[in-house]
């Protein structure tokens, strides 16, 4: 179904307006240094940080992909959003202070300062490949898919249009243009997404959104299950096959277990997300921005999941929901249940989400290539202006490559959101282990970090083949615990191998005195042990209590015993030798404002209420 003339006018005005605004920002604030182009001169206020975080995060894979998953699976897919809220609070409390203390530009740069250049280089290549072949490609594909269904524009032309739209301000404007257009686009995103949800829920509820939600819960209560059982199944719209819901969203693993790895890696170690916080004025401003984003995450399932559930409800009522695959559900809702004018705004919101995410990913891929590859290996003496030019060329290259591979890689996927989560999960356990142990275990060595990073993908593929019935979140939990064990054991055997201390002084961006008492190794070990309990022990207990078909008993015992072993090594090693590049952490570094603490408590209470009502 095509958009009306009014919808097209609204959509066109929006697109031209955003491009003009982005170009104006790019020309108003010239990027003359790497800090200007890649970190917006470290000048972002809290509301820009929070708005840009959400605009960068919520894209086609959320709006389109999660509605598709909502259609087939239900509200349980919203756990990615809900648990992200509490994860954001933890990232702001414990990880941001360390990153800002080091004054870094990129995540690979942190890895070199804590470990060595080899770890930095390997992760730079990994991340660039991940951004281009998974993130950028998937967002372009899903966005073009929506345009194809709504406007009848062929997929290839839709991809080209999105590339040109994103390139118009992101390539030349750098992070500053990306962030300020994000602020505009997140407003349109919230308004447009809410309009889509309001339209179909009002139809279901005969004019009342609340009545519509109540009707959904009464007629399709299975779509409001938050924690699946091993016997729960769904019908794949694309193939018609009956598949396991539990395989994709394995019950309590969404609360305790592998989900913590997914969210902690994404929000705490992901360049295109954490780059916004690194660009804040100071630590308190960054933390307020992250807390603001956490509140918005709680609201997002309203328009990112409920319309998909409502479409499934309509199939029960005899309505022909004419979609070939689940990821076409949201465009179908937009075509049929959003009024003229609002449809144009909602479509603009969809393009806004796509454009924001692509611009953010492209800028971050460019940042890593320029500062971690080009400046380090190709032209170490490069001027600041030349780094900006190289960053612009790298941005364009990332867009073009992502556009070329998008239809090839993703054309046969039904739920692209799940595809992204699973294959990102091949690298995230190892990467998260390297970061978290590098920050909070002073004995970590560069050789151990290298082994853990290189083994993450092979181990993930190995256990996917050995245990094909193992839910991928449980596999991630196991790889995380195993990576923690390798980190400790290899570090013990290679202690003293890192002989060159970090002579680069911290460029402290926290604004907080570090003269407080140094946190002891014992307390840091206890913190890591709690993390192992929340992921490894919790997964083992769940598998003991809730037997999963095709998962042998030996695996359950293995993850339990490995977790106990890691905890024992952490807590029993009182005489651990500090690595020469270990980070000194002080209590004052982790103090937060009263407003942040109140926000954290509010988020916890909201999530507790949601799960108490629906679980």
Short mmCIF file of C-alpha atoms in Angstrom, two decimals, residues 387-566:
data_model
loop_
_atom_site.label_atom_id
_atom_site.label_comp_id
_atom_site.label_asym_id
_atom_site.label_seq_id
_atom_site.Cartn_x
_atom_site.Cartn_y
_atom_site.Cartn_z
CA UNK A 387 42.81 12.05 10.32
CA UNK A 388 39.47 13.79 9.77
CA UNK A 389 39.75 13.25 5.99
CA UNK A 390 40.63 9.58 6.45
CA UNK A 391 37.67 9.23 8.80
CA UNK A 392 35.36 10.63 6.12
CA UNK A 393 36.68 8.23 3.48
CA UNK A 394 36.36 5.29 5.92
CA UNK A 395 32.75 6.28 6.66
CA UNK A 396 31.88 6.22 2.97
CA UNK A 397 33.59 2.84 2.50
CA UNK A 398 31.72 1.29 5.43
CA UNK A 399 28.39 2.46 3.97
CA UNK A 400 29.11 1.11 0.49
CA UNK A 401 30.32 -2.31 1.70
CA UNK A 402 27.40 -2.69 4.11
CA UNK A 403 24.98 -1.87 1.28
CA UNK A 404 26.54 -4.44 -1.05
CA UNK A 405 26.44 -7.35 1.41
CA UNK A 406 23.06 -6.60 3.06
CA UNK A 407 20.74 -8.50 0.66
CA UNK A 408 23.23 -11.36 0.28
CA UNK A 409 23.66 -12.05 4.01
CA UNK A 410 20.16 -11.33 5.29
CA UNK A 411 17.80 -12.20 2.43
CA UNK A 412 16.88 -15.60 3.89
CA UNK A 413 16.40 -14.59 7.52
CA UNK A 414 12.92 -14.52 9.08
CA UNK A 415 13.68 -12.78 12.38
CA UNK A 416 16.69 -10.58 11.68
CA UNK A 417 16.75 -9.30 15.27
CA UNK A 418 17.45 -12.83 16.53
CA UNK A 419 20.10 -13.27 13.83
CA UNK A 420 21.92 -10.18 15.10
CA UNK A 421 21.76 -11.28 18.74
CA UNK A 422 23.04 -14.81 18.10
CA UNK A 423 25.96 -13.96 15.85
CA UNK A 424 27.05 -10.96 17.89
CA UNK A 425 27.04 -13.46 20.76
CA UNK A 426 29.90 -15.37 19.12
CA UNK A 427 32.31 -12.59 20.06
CA UNK A 428 30.69 -10.82 23.02
CA UNK A 429 31.50 -13.33 25.86
CA UNK A 430 35.23 -13.20 25.19
CA UNK A 431 35.31 -9.44 24.66
CA UNK A 432 33.29 -8.73 27.79
CA UNK A 433 35.59 -11.02 29.80
CA UNK A 434 38.68 -9.16 28.59
CA UNK A 435 37.18 -5.79 29.50
CA UNK A 436 35.73 -6.72 32.86
CA UNK A 437 38.82 -8.59 34.05
CA UNK A 438 41.06 -5.85 32.69
CA UNK A 439 39.21 -3.30 34.78
CA UNK A 440 38.59 -5.21 37.98
CA UNK A 441 41.25 -7.94 38.23
CA UNK A 442 44.73 -6.52 38.47
CA UNK A 443 46.41 -9.82 37.62
CA UNK A 444 45.14 -9.96 34.01
CA UNK A 445 47.91 -10.21 31.42
CA UNK A 446 47.99 -9.36 27.73
CA UNK A 447 48.73 -12.97 26.71
CA UNK A 448 45.65 -14.17 28.58
CA UNK A 449 43.53 -11.46 26.96
CA UNK A 450 44.83 -12.44 23.52
CA UNK A 451 43.96 -16.12 24.02
CA UNK A 452 40.48 -15.28 25.33
CA UNK A 453 39.70 -12.91 22.44
CA UNK A 454 40.93 -15.34 19.76
CA UNK A 455 39.17 -18.36 21.26
CA UNK A 456 35.73 -16.78 21.68
CA UNK A 457 34.50 -17.33 18.11
CA UNK A 458 35.95 -20.88 17.65
CA UNK A 459 34.55 -21.98 21.02
CA UNK A 460 31.14 -20.55 20.17
CA UNK A 461 31.06 -22.38 16.83
CA UNK A 462 32.32 -25.58 18.49
CA UNK A 463 29.60 -25.65 21.14
CA UNK A 464 26.95 -24.67 18.59
CA UNK A 465 27.90 -27.82 16.68
CA UNK A 466 28.34 -30.09 19.72
CA UNK A 467 25.14 -28.92 21.42
CA UNK A 468 22.77 -27.65 18.69
CA UNK A 469 19.85 -27.82 21.14
CA UNK A 470 21.54 -25.48 23.62
CA UNK A 471 19.88 -22.01 23.69
CA UNK A 472 22.37 -19.42 22.50
CA UNK A 473 22.07 -17.36 25.70
CA UNK A 474 23.14 -20.42 27.71
CA UNK A 475 26.02 -20.98 25.29
CA UNK A 476 27.13 -17.39 25.85
CA UNK A 477 27.01 -17.88 29.63
CA UNK A 478 29.17 -21.00 29.34
CA UNK A 479 31.73 -19.29 27.07
CA UNK A 480 31.89 -16.36 29.49
CA UNK A 481 32.64 -18.61 32.47
CA UNK A 482 35.18 -20.61 30.43
CA UNK A 483 36.81 -17.35 29.28
CA UNK A 484 37.04 -16.20 32.90
CA UNK A 485 38.81 -19.44 33.82
CA UNK A 486 41.25 -19.08 30.92
CA UNK A 487 41.88 -15.46 31.90
CA UNK A 488 42.86 -16.42 35.45
CA UNK A 489 44.89 -19.54 34.67
CA UNK A 490 46.84 -18.11 31.72
CA UNK A 491 47.49 -14.89 33.64
CA UNK A 492 49.03 -16.91 36.47
CA UNK A 493 51.38 -18.67 34.07
CA UNK A 494 52.30 -15.48 32.23
CA UNK A 495 52.59 -13.15 35.22
CA UNK A 496 55.49 -10.78 34.67
CA UNK A 497 55.39 -11.12 30.88
CA UNK A 498 54.04 -7.58 30.48
CA UNK A 499 57.25 -5.75 31.30
CA UNK A 500 56.47 -2.34 29.83
CA UNK A 501 54.38 -0.24 32.18
CA UNK A 502 51.75 2.14 30.87
CA UNK A 503 53.70 5.40 30.69
CA UNK A 504 50.81 7.32 29.17
CA UNK A 505 49.23 9.37 31.95
CA UNK A 506 45.47 9.15 32.41
CA UNK A 507 43.61 12.00 30.75
CA UNK A 508 41.03 12.05 33.52
CA UNK A 509 37.63 13.22 32.22
CA UNK A 510 35.69 12.28 35.37
CA UNK A 511 36.03 15.54 37.25
CA UNK A 512 36.35 13.49 40.44
CA UNK A 513 39.26 13.40 42.84
CA UNK A 514 41.15 10.09 42.84
CA UNK A 515 42.87 10.69 46.13
CA UNK A 516 40.50 8.38 47.96
CA UNK A 517 41.56 5.02 49.29
CA UNK A 518 42.52 2.45 46.65
CA UNK A 519 40.02 -0.39 46.29
CA UNK A 520 41.63 -3.64 47.43
CA UNK A 521 42.13 -6.67 45.19
CA UNK A 522 39.91 -8.65 47.55
CA UNK A 523 36.92 -6.36 47.05
CA UNK A 524 37.40 -6.33 43.29
CA UNK A 525 37.54 -10.15 43.29
CA UNK A 526 34.27 -10.29 45.24
CA UNK A 527 32.64 -8.07 42.62
CA UNK A 528 33.79 -10.36 39.80
CA UNK A 529 32.64 -13.42 41.77
CA UNK A 530 29.16 -11.91 42.03
CA UNK A 531 29.16 -11.56 38.25
CA UNK A 532 30.10 -15.24 37.83
CA UNK A 533 27.25 -16.19 40.18
CA UNK A 534 24.74 -14.06 38.26
CA UNK A 535 25.75 -15.65 34.95
CA UNK A 536 27.31 -19.09 35.47
CA UNK A 537 25.80 -20.38 38.73
CA UNK A 538 22.37 -18.96 37.82
CA UNK A 539 22.46 -20.75 34.45
CA UNK A 540 23.46 -24.05 36.07
CA UNK A 541 20.73 -23.84 38.73
CA UNK A 542 18.12 -23.06 36.08
CA UNK A 543 19.21 -26.08 34.01
CA UNK A 544 19.10 -28.31 37.10
CA UNK A 545 15.56 -27.18 37.91
CA UNK A 546 14.26 -26.75 34.35
CA UNK A 547 15.54 -29.60 32.21
CA UNK A 548 16.00 -28.61 28.58
CA UNK A 549 15.58 -31.24 25.82
CA UNK A 550 18.77 -32.02 23.88
CA UNK A 551 20.97 -30.47 26.59
CA UNK A 552 22.90 -33.29 28.32
CA UNK A 553 23.37 -33.41 32.07
CA UNK A 554 27.14 -33.16 31.72
CA UNK A 555 26.82 -29.61 30.39
CA UNK A 556 24.85 -28.50 33.45
CA UNK A 557 27.45 -30.00 35.79
CA UNK A 558 30.25 -28.53 33.68
CA UNK A 559 29.04 -24.93 33.86
CA UNK A 560 28.35 -25.28 37.58
CA UNK A 561 31.77 -26.73 38.38
CA UNK A 562 33.58 -24.25 36.13
CA UNK A 563 31.75 -21.38 37.84
CA UNK A 564 32.68 -22.68 41.29
CA UNK A 565 36.29 -23.09 40.16
CA UNK A 566 36.49 -19.52 38.82
#
